[in-house]
XYZ file of C-alpha atoms in Angstrom:
695
model
C 120.577 29.673 -8.280
C 123.475 27.794 -8.807
C 123.374 26.177 -11.936
C 122.075 22.464 -12.320
C 121.515 22.609 -8.370
C 118.975 19.377 -7.181
C 116.857 19.273 -4.557
C 115.740 15.663 -3.686
C 113.273 14.545 -1.134
C 114.044 10.918 0.144
C 110.911 9.089 0.742
C 111.908 5.632 2.648
C 109.860 2.679 3.559
C 110.868 1.519 6.483
C 107.515 -0.798 7.243
C 107.759 -4.923 8.477
C 107.985 -6.033 4.790
C 110.926 -3.552 3.820
C 113.123 -4.707 6.655
C 114.897 -7.147 5.378
C 116.272 -4.235 2.494
C 116.628 -1.699 4.961
C 120.563 -2.505 4.888
C 121.202 -2.471 1.273
C 118.749 1.114 1.184
C 121.390 2.582 4.165
C 123.931 1.604 1.381
C 122.561 3.217 -1.250
C 121.160 6.304 0.292
C 124.661 6.890 1.983
C 126.000 6.568 -1.315
C 123.900 8.463 -3.116
C 124.466 11.729 -0.415
C 128.539 11.050 -0.175
C 128.729 11.018 -3.333
C 126.764 14.677 -3.444
C 129.489 16.050 -0.883
C 131.709 15.402 -3.680
C 130.791 15.973 -6.783
C 127.240 18.726 -6.122
C 127.645 19.605 -2.629
C 125.213 23.036 -3.496
C 122.449 20.330 -3.405
C 119.724 20.405 -1.100
C 118.265 17.231 0.562
C 115.298 16.082 2.132
C 114.549 12.472 4.517
C 111.111 11.470 5.153
C 110.466 7.789 6.364
C 107.294 6.265 6.801
C 105.289 3.492 8.355
C 106.914 4.288 11.764
C 105.553 4.931 15.107
C 105.897 8.693 15.121
C 104.327 10.737 13.070
C 105.670 14.001 12.667
C 104.794 16.421 9.613
C 103.514 19.973 8.282
C 100.596 18.545 6.978
C 99.317 16.227 10.084
C 99.397 19.533 12.272
C 96.927 21.532 9.296
C 94.974 18.731 8.094
C 95.151 15.844 10.120
C 95.896 12.599 8.585
C 99.028 11.321 7.085
C 99.990 9.423 9.741
C 103.237 7.250 10.804
C 104.943 9.442 8.138
C 107.919 10.876 9.744
C 110.156 13.810 8.144
C 113.539 12.447 9.484
C 115.094 15.756 8.025
C 114.350 18.836 6.110
C 115.288 20.431 2.682
C 118.893 21.770 3.057
C 122.236 21.664 1.593
C 123.822 18.471 1.806
C 126.444 17.766 4.335
C 127.813 15.276 7.239
C 124.315 15.050 9.691
C 122.049 13.950 6.295
C 124.557 10.995 5.840
C 124.407 10.367 9.191
C 120.481 10.588 9.288
C 120.987 7.331 6.755
C 123.149 5.735 8.599
C 121.083 2.970 10.897
C 117.720 3.460 9.658
C 115.104 2.641 12.194
C 112.440 -0.228 11.488
C 108.552 0.700 11.519
C 105.922 -1.269 13.084
C 103.133 -0.011 10.872
C 101.929 -0.516 7.367
C 103.022 2.816 5.391
C 101.220 4.401 2.849
C 103.388 5.625 -0.051
C 100.956 7.950 -1.608
C 100.934 9.749 1.936
C 104.631 10.060 1.636
C 104.808 11.463 -1.838
C 102.143 14.011 -0.810
C 104.376 15.069 2.203
C 107.407 15.478 -0.456
C 105.562 16.722 -2.401
C 104.290 19.701 -0.140
C 107.973 20.358 1.374
C 109.503 21.034 -1.935
C 106.330 23.080 -3.482
C 106.762 25.131 0.396
C 110.641 25.397 -0.244
C 110.525 26.765 -3.346
C 107.049 28.451 -3.391
C 108.792 31.803 -4.906
C 111.880 30.764 -7.063
C 110.862 30.685 -10.713
C 110.405 27.385 -12.273
C 112.961 25.764 -14.238
C 116.110 27.611 -12.424
C 116.509 24.719 -9.684
C 115.736 20.756 -10.480
C 112.879 19.323 -7.893
C 112.913 15.345 -7.181
C 111.393 13.150 -5.313
C 112.765 9.736 -4.550
C 110.795 6.859 -3.500
C 111.850 3.367 -1.948
C 109.099 0.927 -1.251
C 107.955 -2.669 -1.250
C 104.343 -0.982 -2.319
C 102.881 -4.206 -0.195
C 100.951 -2.293 2.113
C 97.168 -1.170 1.461
C 96.719 2.945 0.661
C 94.352 4.847 2.490
C 91.670 6.423 -0.370
C 90.782 10.001 -0.345
C 87.809 11.144 1.228
C 85.762 11.977 -2.117
C 86.765 9.811 -5.188
C 88.739 7.128 -6.005
C 92.095 6.553 -5.698
C 92.741 7.403 -9.740
C 91.696 10.397 -9.018
C 93.652 11.467 -6.108
C 96.811 9.877 -8.003
C 95.464 12.786 -11.199
C 95.308 15.891 -8.553
C 99.054 14.615 -7.487
C 100.403 14.302 -10.805
C 98.678 17.683 -11.681
C 100.966 19.649 -9.182
C 103.763 17.759 -9.410
C 103.582 18.704 -13.282
C 102.814 22.160 -12.425
C 105.610 22.389 -10.206
C 108.312 20.757 -11.933
C 108.805 17.840 -9.707
C 109.766 14.823 -11.244
C 109.291 11.137 -9.449
C 111.809 8.568 -9.108
C 109.983 4.997 -7.950
C 112.416 2.078 -6.766
C 109.752 -1.135 -5.841
C 112.260 -3.795 -3.848
C 110.343 -6.697 -3.462
C 112.479 -10.363 -3.370
C 111.213 -13.222 -3.633
C 107.007 -13.102 -2.635
C 106.131 -15.072 0.747
C 102.497 -17.216 0.129
C 101.010 -14.528 3.412
C 101.505 -11.543 0.908
C 97.949 -9.849 -0.416
C 98.375 -10.064 -4.370
C 95.333 -7.894 -4.827
C 97.107 -4.854 -2.293
C 100.365 -5.752 -4.436
C 98.182 -5.680 -7.971
C 96.186 -2.235 -7.001
C 99.526 -0.438 -5.854
C 101.741 -1.528 -8.886
C 98.596 0.073 -10.889
C 98.893 3.611 -9.407
C 102.715 3.690 -9.467
C 101.822 3.362 -12.665
C 99.098 5.832 -13.364
C 102.047 7.950 -12.423
C 104.377 7.275 -15.092
C 101.479 8.049 -17.410
C 100.031 11.407 -16.325
C 103.367 13.114 -14.964
C 107.213 12.618 -15.257
C 107.844 9.570 -13.374
C 110.165 6.169 -13.785
C 109.519 3.297 -11.962
C 111.509 0.377 -11.595
C 111.270 -3.215 -9.924
C 113.800 -4.953 -8.541
C 114.533 -8.288 -6.587
C 117.902 -8.777 -5.205
C 119.911 -6.161 -2.958
C 122.509 -6.269 -5.883
C 119.645 -4.664 -8.146
C 119.016 -2.338 -5.537
C 122.034 -0.904 -4.876
C 122.180 0.224 -8.886
C 118.465 0.979 -9.115
C 119.434 4.638 -7.734
C 121.608 7.159 -10.055
C 123.435 8.192 -7.565
C 124.914 10.992 -9.164
C 123.265 13.268 -12.507
C 125.828 14.577 -15.442
C 124.304 17.508 -16.838
C 124.134 16.972 -20.826
C 125.984 18.969 -22.900
C 125.722 18.840 -26.668
C 128.878 18.367 -28.608
C 126.889 19.176 -31.708
C 124.456 21.330 -33.128
C 124.014 21.826 -36.909
C 123.157 20.073 -39.862
C 123.178 16.556 -40.959
C 123.628 16.556 -44.260
C 122.210 14.285 -46.451
C 122.698 15.816 -49.390
C 123.790 19.146 -50.815
C 119.958 19.990 -51.001
C 118.541 18.254 -47.906
C 119.839 18.697 -44.820
C 118.615 18.480 -41.132
C 118.696 20.526 -38.284
C 120.316 18.541 -35.044
C 121.778 18.371 -31.854
C 124.276 15.359 -30.830
C 124.857 14.470 -26.826
C 126.928 11.947 -24.999
C 124.756 8.775 -24.626
C 127.049 7.377 -22.312
C 130.568 7.375 -20.686
C 132.755 6.347 -18.494
C 132.840 7.369 -14.664
C 136.594 7.646 -12.960
C 136.922 9.153 -9.963
C 139.271 12.318 -10.224
C 142.267 12.292 -7.727
C 144.805 15.858 -7.043
C 147.733 16.136 -5.410
C 147.619 17.191 -1.685
C 150.771 18.545 0.001
C 151.263 18.172 3.645
C 153.966 20.629 3.926
C 151.805 23.392 4.984
C 151.806 23.407 9.083
C 149.078 21.789 10.927
C 148.026 25.053 12.392
C 147.499 26.739 9.329
C 143.613 26.657 8.772
C 143.522 28.729 5.669
C 146.164 26.005 4.009
C 145.199 24.943 0.525
C 147.424 21.546 0.222
C 147.741 22.546 -3.048
C 150.412 21.239 -5.485
C 151.954 23.221 -8.610
C 154.371 21.592 -10.701
C 157.178 23.932 -12.583
C 159.147 21.856 -15.671
C 162.149 23.605 -16.165
C 164.455 22.134 -19.392
C 168.097 22.429 -19.527
C 171.000 22.213 -21.245
C 172.749 18.627 -21.853
C 175.876 20.111 -22.280
C 175.478 22.781 -19.538
C 172.868 21.197 -16.655
C 173.162 24.341 -14.830
C 172.129 26.589 -18.115
C 168.255 26.491 -17.899
C 166.297 26.507 -21.859
C 164.104 29.193 -22.119
C 160.937 28.400 -24.388
C 161.961 30.643 -26.880
C 164.727 28.210 -27.915
C 162.894 24.423 -27.369
C 161.175 22.878 -30.417
C 159.337 20.037 -30.486
C 160.950 16.970 -32.012
C 159.135 13.505 -33.034
C 161.824 9.977 -32.923
C 161.444 8.822 -36.349
C 164.090 5.489 -35.622
C 167.265 5.970 -33.900
C 166.763 9.775 -34.439
C 164.125 12.647 -33.036
C 163.413 15.208 -35.894
C 162.369 18.587 -34.785
C 159.314 20.551 -36.261
C 158.869 23.706 -35.502
C 155.106 24.906 -34.341
C 155.162 26.929 -38.040
C 155.922 23.713 -40.023
C 153.736 21.518 -38.175
C 150.315 24.167 -38.582
C 151.517 23.849 -42.009
C 151.152 20.363 -42.753
C 148.107 20.071 -40.306
C 144.643 19.130 -40.788
C 142.132 20.968 -40.498
C 138.796 19.684 -42.034
C 135.295 21.868 -42.040
C 132.733 21.738 -39.247
C 129.925 19.335 -40.135
C 127.959 16.033 -40.172
C 127.678 14.271 -43.853
C 125.819 11.145 -45.171
C 128.166 8.854 -46.986
C 126.178 6.074 -47.852
C 123.468 2.983 -46.021
C 124.331 -0.380 -45.387
C 122.730 -3.528 -44.013
C 122.889 -3.613 -40.027
C 124.141 -6.783 -40.760
C 127.662 -5.794 -42.353
C 128.779 -4.083 -39.077
C 129.699 -5.995 -36.373
C 129.461 -5.376 -33.010
C 132.654 -5.371 -31.808
C 133.658 -3.280 -34.398
C 132.266 -0.275 -32.164
C 134.733 2.506 -30.154
C 134.627 4.785 -27.629
C 131.236 6.165 -26.046
C 127.731 6.097 -27.727
C 126.485 9.645 -29.049
C 122.976 10.135 -29.478
C 121.227 12.303 -32.332
C 118.541 14.178 -32.028
C 116.199 16.443 -33.737
C 116.756 20.274 -33.221
C 114.311 20.672 -30.291
C 110.855 22.649 -30.957
C 111.761 22.613 -35.181
C 108.899 20.088 -36.037
C 109.882 20.026 -39.594
C 113.637 17.916 -38.205
C 111.559 16.325 -35.583
C 109.200 15.113 -38.455
C 112.128 14.629 -40.671
C 114.189 12.401 -38.010
C 111.508 10.021 -37.403
C 111.115 9.450 -41.064
C 114.321 8.810 -41.842
C 114.933 6.690 -38.016
C 111.975 4.292 -39.220
C 112.422 3.718 -42.592
C 115.665 2.714 -42.252
C 114.398 0.456 -38.956
C 111.573 -0.898 -41.316
C 114.210 -1.750 -43.979
C 117.209 -3.072 -41.704
C 119.724 -0.274 -42.182
C 122.168 1.904 -40.776
C 123.898 4.890 -42.273
C 127.468 6.299 -42.585
C 128.735 9.569 -41.521
C 131.453 11.527 -41.329
C 131.380 13.810 -38.123
C 133.862 16.417 -37.776
C 132.352 18.165 -34.468
C 134.115 21.634 -34.039
C 136.369 23.895 -35.639
C 140.174 23.305 -35.437
C 139.396 19.712 -34.887
C 142.456 17.884 -36.171
C 140.339 14.126 -36.938
C 137.879 13.191 -39.153
C 135.275 10.652 -37.736
C 133.706 7.974 -39.156
C 130.744 6.032 -37.405
C 126.748 4.336 -37.939
C 123.610 5.960 -37.146
C 121.451 3.474 -35.555
C 117.733 4.586 -35.405
C 116.373 4.115 -32.399
C 112.252 4.145 -32.532
C 110.636 5.412 -29.778
C 107.514 3.051 -27.938
C 106.318 6.324 -26.347
C 104.478 8.976 -28.288
C 105.188 12.391 -25.959
C 109.411 10.643 -26.697
C 110.249 11.525 -30.508
C 112.746 9.330 -32.597
C 116.283 9.367 -32.780
C 119.590 7.943 -33.084
C 122.544 6.357 -32.500
C 125.838 7.058 -33.215
C 128.945 4.688 -32.705
C 132.449 5.273 -33.885
C 133.914 2.907 -36.646
C 137.795 2.201 -36.846
C 139.964 2.987 -39.764
C 141.959 0.284 -40.698
C 145.350 0.952 -38.941
C 142.558 1.000 -35.816
C 141.954 -3.156 -36.065
C 144.613 -5.735 -35.109
C 142.643 -9.171 -35.627
C 144.648 -11.887 -33.735
C 144.149 -15.201 -35.506
C 143.734 -18.245 -33.606
C 143.645 -21.856 -34.729
C 140.407 -23.567 -34.384
C 139.829 -27.084 -32.215
C 138.322 -28.648 -35.194
C 141.555 -27.996 -37.141
C 143.357 -29.917 -33.943
C 144.230 -33.902 -34.295
C 141.153 -35.603 -33.155
C 143.199 -36.974 -29.962
C 143.413 -33.156 -29.360
C 139.759 -32.977 -29.431
C 136.691 -33.110 -26.558
C 134.719 -36.512 -27.001
C 131.112 -36.098 -26.488
C 131.376 -36.666 -22.363
C 133.583 -33.902 -22.021
C 131.588 -31.635 -24.480
C 128.415 -32.585 -22.386
C 130.351 -31.842 -19.533
C 131.293 -28.081 -20.451
C 127.560 -27.657 -21.848
C 126.414 -28.730 -18.275
C 128.524 -26.628 -16.313
C 128.003 -23.227 -19.066
C 124.573 -23.803 -18.793
C 124.663 -24.073 -14.657
C 126.906 -20.426 -14.906
C 124.267 -19.033 -17.139
C 123.083 -15.688 -15.587
C 119.345 -15.362 -17.553
C 118.168 -19.168 -16.672
C 114.521 -20.055 -17.368
C 111.624 -18.690 -15.326
C 113.297 -16.108 -13.085
C 114.764 -12.375 -13.276
C 117.906 -12.068 -15.212
C 121.385 -11.431 -12.829
C 123.426 -8.787 -12.992
C 121.310 -7.055 -15.564
C 123.555 -3.505 -16.092
C 121.239 -1.302 -15.443
C 120.959 -2.389 -11.963
C 124.365 -3.745 -11.429
C 126.241 -1.426 -9.843
C 130.569 -0.886 -10.713
C 131.996 -2.317 -7.371
C 135.216 -0.629 -7.897
C 133.580 2.452 -7.694
C 131.319 1.697 -4.812
C 134.469 0.352 -2.300
C 136.523 3.596 -3.737
C 133.641 5.981 -2.633
C 133.007 4.360 1.021
C 136.718 4.117 1.318
C 137.005 7.563 0.981
C 133.878 8.252 3.638
C 135.433 6.235 5.759
C 139.910 8.076 5.469
C 137.586 11.990 5.894
C 137.283 10.473 9.289
C 140.013 8.131 9.940
C 143.078 9.493 7.248
C 145.492 6.257 8.833
C 142.325 3.566 8.220
C 143.297 0.412 7.233
C 141.306 -0.641 3.654
C 138.458 -2.776 5.127
C 136.705 -6.075 3.132
C 134.747 -6.154 0.231
C 131.004 -5.669 1.541
C 129.181 -9.158 1.233
C 126.760 -7.154 -1.623
C 129.623 -6.002 -3.759
C 130.633 -10.032 -3.369
C 128.056 -10.930 -5.201
C 128.951 -8.943 -8.684
C 132.689 -9.970 -8.052
C 132.664 -13.625 -7.298
C 130.752 -16.831 -7.895
C 127.299 -17.269 -5.479
C 128.188 -20.091 -3.142
C 124.757 -21.531 -2.845
C 124.388 -21.780 -6.728
C 128.523 -23.731 -6.800
C 127.028 -25.996 -3.581
C 123.707 -26.788 -5.381
C 125.195 -28.185 -8.765
C 128.463 -29.789 -6.824
C 127.929 -32.826 -9.430
C 128.389 -30.875 -12.615
C 131.633 -29.073 -10.257
C 132.722 -32.582 -9.671
C 131.929 -34.033 -13.021
C 133.742 -31.240 -15.249
C 136.779 -31.631 -13.378
C 136.963 -35.598 -13.465
C 136.512 -35.489 -17.527
C 139.138 -32.459 -17.641
C 141.888 -33.798 -15.719
C 144.549 -31.040 -15.396
C 148.451 -32.181 -15.148
C 150.803 -29.461 -13.690
C 153.706 -29.115 -16.812
C 156.831 -28.126 -15.104
C 159.208 -25.634 -16.226
C 162.510 -26.349 -17.034
C 165.271 -24.771 -14.528
C 167.709 -22.472 -16.674
C 170.774 -20.947 -15.491
C 171.399 -17.104 -16.494
C 173.235 -16.613 -19.551
C 173.039 -13.748 -22.845
C 171.490 -15.362 -25.704
C 172.470 -12.736 -28.148
C 176.465 -13.271 -27.515
C 176.391 -16.787 -27.740
C 176.993 -17.846 -24.148
C 175.726 -21.651 -23.720
C 173.771 -22.003 -20.810
C 173.475 -25.546 -18.783
C 169.484 -26.743 -18.956
C 168.108 -29.315 -17.536
C 166.903 -31.241 -20.402
C 164.334 -34.371 -20.210
C 164.814 -37.466 -21.986
C 165.217 -37.053 -25.473
C 161.983 -39.114 -26.618
C 159.390 -37.911 -29.083
C 156.626 -37.338 -26.289
C 159.637 -35.126 -24.394
C 159.813 -33.235 -27.862
C 156.024 -32.953 -27.743
C 156.126 -31.790 -23.924
C 158.995 -29.261 -24.945
C 156.820 -27.695 -27.346
C 153.981 -26.922 -25.054
C 156.207 -25.753 -22.167
C 156.382 -22.214 -23.027
C 157.840 -20.495 -19.856
C 160.989 -18.480 -21.022
C 162.791 -16.670 -18.812
C 164.203 -14.110 -21.064
C 164.111 -12.930 -24.398
C 165.225 -15.690 -27.037
C 166.085 -14.133 -30.692
C 168.151 -17.041 -31.993
C 168.263 -20.636 -31.575
C 171.231 -22.034 -30.073
C 173.804 -25.333 -29.899
C 172.650 -26.557 -26.790
C 168.858 -26.254 -26.285
C 167.871 -25.794 -30.398
C 163.468 -27.652 -28.970
C 163.805 -24.784 -26.116
C 164.744 -21.939 -27.994
C 162.736 -22.981 -30.845
C 158.980 -23.525 -28.634
C 160.488 -19.953 -26.651
C 160.511 -18.413 -30.252
C 157.250 -19.438 -31.504
C 156.027 -18.301 -28.489
C 156.795 -14.359 -29.175
C 153.106 -12.819 -29.970
C 154.847 -9.569 -30.388
C 155.038 -9.809 -34.286
C 153.848 -12.979 -36.925
C 157.571 -12.774 -37.803
C 158.710 -14.171 -34.701
C 157.155 -17.435 -35.869
C 158.555 -17.449 -39.781
C 161.811 -16.451 -38.193
C 161.427 -19.430 -35.607
C 160.726 -22.126 -38.397
C 163.817 -20.703 -40.685
C 166.097 -20.814 -38.079
C 165.120 -24.903 -36.637
C 165.302 -25.605 -40.643
C 169.111 -24.631 -40.513
C 169.599 -26.198 -37.025
C 168.389 -29.630 -38.222
C 170.039 -29.154 -41.738
C 172.979 -28.762 -39.923
C 172.623 -31.846 -37.448
C 172.019 -33.697 -40.096
C 174.700 -32.422 -43.110
C 177.782 -32.701 -39.838
C 176.677 -36.306 -38.470
C 179.088 -38.499 -38.264
C 176.629 -41.753 -38.016
C 174.745 -41.491 -35.779
C 176.396 -39.264 -32.995
C 173.899 -36.041 -34.150
C 170.990 -38.339 -35.183
C 169.005 -38.624 -31.986
C 169.111 -34.731 -31.800
C 168.403 -33.567 -34.721
C 165.069 -36.427 -34.703
C 163.807 -34.833 -31.830
C 164.319 -31.588 -33.863
C 161.931 -32.947 -36.407
C 159.486 -33.600 -33.563
C 159.077 -30.599 -32.241
C 159.012 -28.728 -35.181
C 156.210 -30.873 -36.576
C 154.532 -30.254 -33.084
C 154.955 -26.697 -33.746
C 153.990 -26.266 -37.645
C 150.633 -28.210 -36.500
C 150.190 -25.639 -33.635
C 150.185 -22.781 -35.974
C 148.619 -24.111 -38.933
C 151.939 -24.571 -41.485
C 151.998 -27.917 -42.632
C 153.177 -26.935 -45.928
C 156.400 -25.389 -43.790
C 157.101 -29.320 -42.672
C 156.113 -31.115 -45.385
C 158.314 -29.719 -47.870
C 161.521 -29.761 -45.394
C 161.011 -33.593 -44.466
C 160.637 -34.061 -48.459
C 164.122 -31.568 -48.999
C 165.941 -33.949 -45.951
C 164.464 -37.432 -47.370
C 166.158 -36.407 -51.119
C 169.477 -34.762 -49.452
C 170.135 -38.229 -47.213
C 169.440 -39.779 -50.384
C 171.807 -38.122 -52.529
C 174.615 -38.667 -49.752
C 173.810 -41.840 -48.888
C 173.125 -40.767 -45.304
C 170.398 -43.794 -45.057
C 171.139 -44.707 -41.534
C 169.265 -41.362 -40.934
C 165.952 -42.015 -43.420
C 166.301 -45.591 -41.147
C 166.088 -43.395 -38.113
C 162.564 -41.991 -40.068
C 161.213 -45.116 -40.288
C 161.944 -46.030 -36.836
C 160.669 -43.487 -34.888
C 157.392 -42.709 -37.341
C 158.230 -39.862 -38.649
C 155.934 -38.760 -41.523
C 154.799 -35.610 -43.385
C 151.310 -33.901 -41.679
C 148.263 -35.759 -43.081
C 144.604 -34.711 -43.205
C 143.548 -36.292 -40.567
C 146.031 -33.260 -38.727
C 145.414 -30.185 -39.830
C 142.687 -28.775 -42.786
C 144.811 -25.975 -43.610
C 146.738 -26.702 -47.305
C 147.282 -30.482 -45.709
C 148.918 -33.356 -47.811
C 146.660 -36.344 -49.807
C 146.643 -39.793 -48.083
C 148.140 -40.851 -51.973
C 151.080 -38.416 -51.277
C 151.404 -39.753 -48.012
C 151.493 -43.159 -48.837
C 153.995 -42.461 -51.528
C 156.739 -40.965 -48.899
C 155.801 -44.133 -46.787
C 156.766 -46.191 -49.972
C 160.164 -44.217 -50.429
C 161.268 -44.761 -46.755
C 160.400 -48.425 -46.303
C 162.110 -48.917 -50.014
C 165.003 -46.661 -48.645
C 165.348 -49.124 -45.535
C 165.064 -52.363 -47.138
C 168.189 -50.958 -49.569
C 169.858 -50.301 -46.263
C 169.283 -54.093 -44.843
C 170.546 -55.092 -48.387
C 173.681 -53.999 -48.301
C 174.309 -54.336 -45.115
C 173.950 -58.073 -45.434
């Protein structure tokens, strides 16, 4: 018997209330069988349809009854015939009784594995129905008694039941009494045996409601949770979630087409050759690992690596407790693990439950130091969050999330809108239009089911990949088909929603007018070698300088402010985000460039260029929240001009209204109104002196 082998019987409702959902049921079952062919090709699958015109099952022949239940495919190893059987399901014309279908499917599993030891193979029934058709009562007793009898048989033979109830929007002619009765019967299954019921309202939710691939859980740690040197709890640790990615292998088409035994396997053999003699292969005994350290490579032998390697001791230790509010959600790294008490250990179960409930009551989380296995090179620090169960049959547990070290945290600082000038901030009409747009796109509107719930929303990339894989298996040169309509509801906005709220979208467009920011045409040049380039520079006005800062399109990597296009070079350096050092370097070089233009100016020949640079420099300091850099530099320029009698530049400063950055434009270390007024009086006094001397 194969480990983790599963026998699955699909119970599919094809009665009239399910006709709208049957196209998605076909896709769901097709995807389920397709994944079994890839990952669990030894699993067994059977298909039962109910609500059909034809009646065909073993129970009808032996005991009678069980009408409109058709065994479409007997239980067998999954193959292409099963895949084709669910591609086009028949549309039934009779009411479907899901209780009859469950009994028929259970009977198939019991007879198939009657002589098989329990636990050797996993047995599952998957029921997909609308549960809107009436169910027949038993010959004796009530329906609730029949549910109890069925549940006992399922528990005795280790059969699990998974129910998916697909209804959509209910019409007015639905019999609410029948629907409520069927919901109650399905709820009884969950109480009396291992069963789970999921309700879906849309085709998209239906695609994700059924787990199409079962992964057997494997422990990553079994041992003691050390609370103190004298207190330990026996725990097992499993992975709670993991990212699913398809594994693609290399394929060789070099084998002859007539060779039926060709494996088409690709083997990769690496050879290391000497730099001095490329024809000489370096053997393993003469090779050593090298690590980059600046411009050189440092060789480290395996013996040296073993000597410096850190090998922590295996174990899980409690470091302490903290308030849950101290751990931000964005600190979590990697996948989630789950801590459970050692199965069958009553003392461990009680200890885990007591600790989890106390932590939840006090709103605390635990900080752990974890080394899952021997010879693990790194130590993991994470938090335990209590997971208190709502069911008496399910014990309490903990969720474990990995926390980052200081080196793992890279925080990027962005200026707030509130720190920008008032002219740049949205007004009340713009804010209201934005609020309406966000509210329109809200996935959980009042009175309706939330859209795209994570538990029932499939991954559209994986779904499309597996469908294309099946197509390629039959047609090797088939083109990629268009995106399925159901998957588009996940990846694209709902057209009906956009049409219904067109007025909100139009209002948002009207309040936020978009204007194209044209790119500056630049010729290719080597900035490091100092070769000058011809640039198409707009009008040298204040507005032109401001626009040049906002336009951050750069063709080449600018590392220095040149003479021909200093403003464009400055804004390009300010836009570099690889390191915060670029901002400081850009500010420093712009100061030097402006100072050189002022110092080496002959009357007004460089004044205009220096003023444009000052405007761009002021704008950049506001955007990067560096007002002190500009204010101190402008005071320095003023003092320099006054000392060297460069009164014409002071006059240009006043006429162009280039002033210190005040409180109204930034909030980070701004200057007071009195200092700004004092500076303005100085400039005005300087201008008056110029006018007096000219007279």
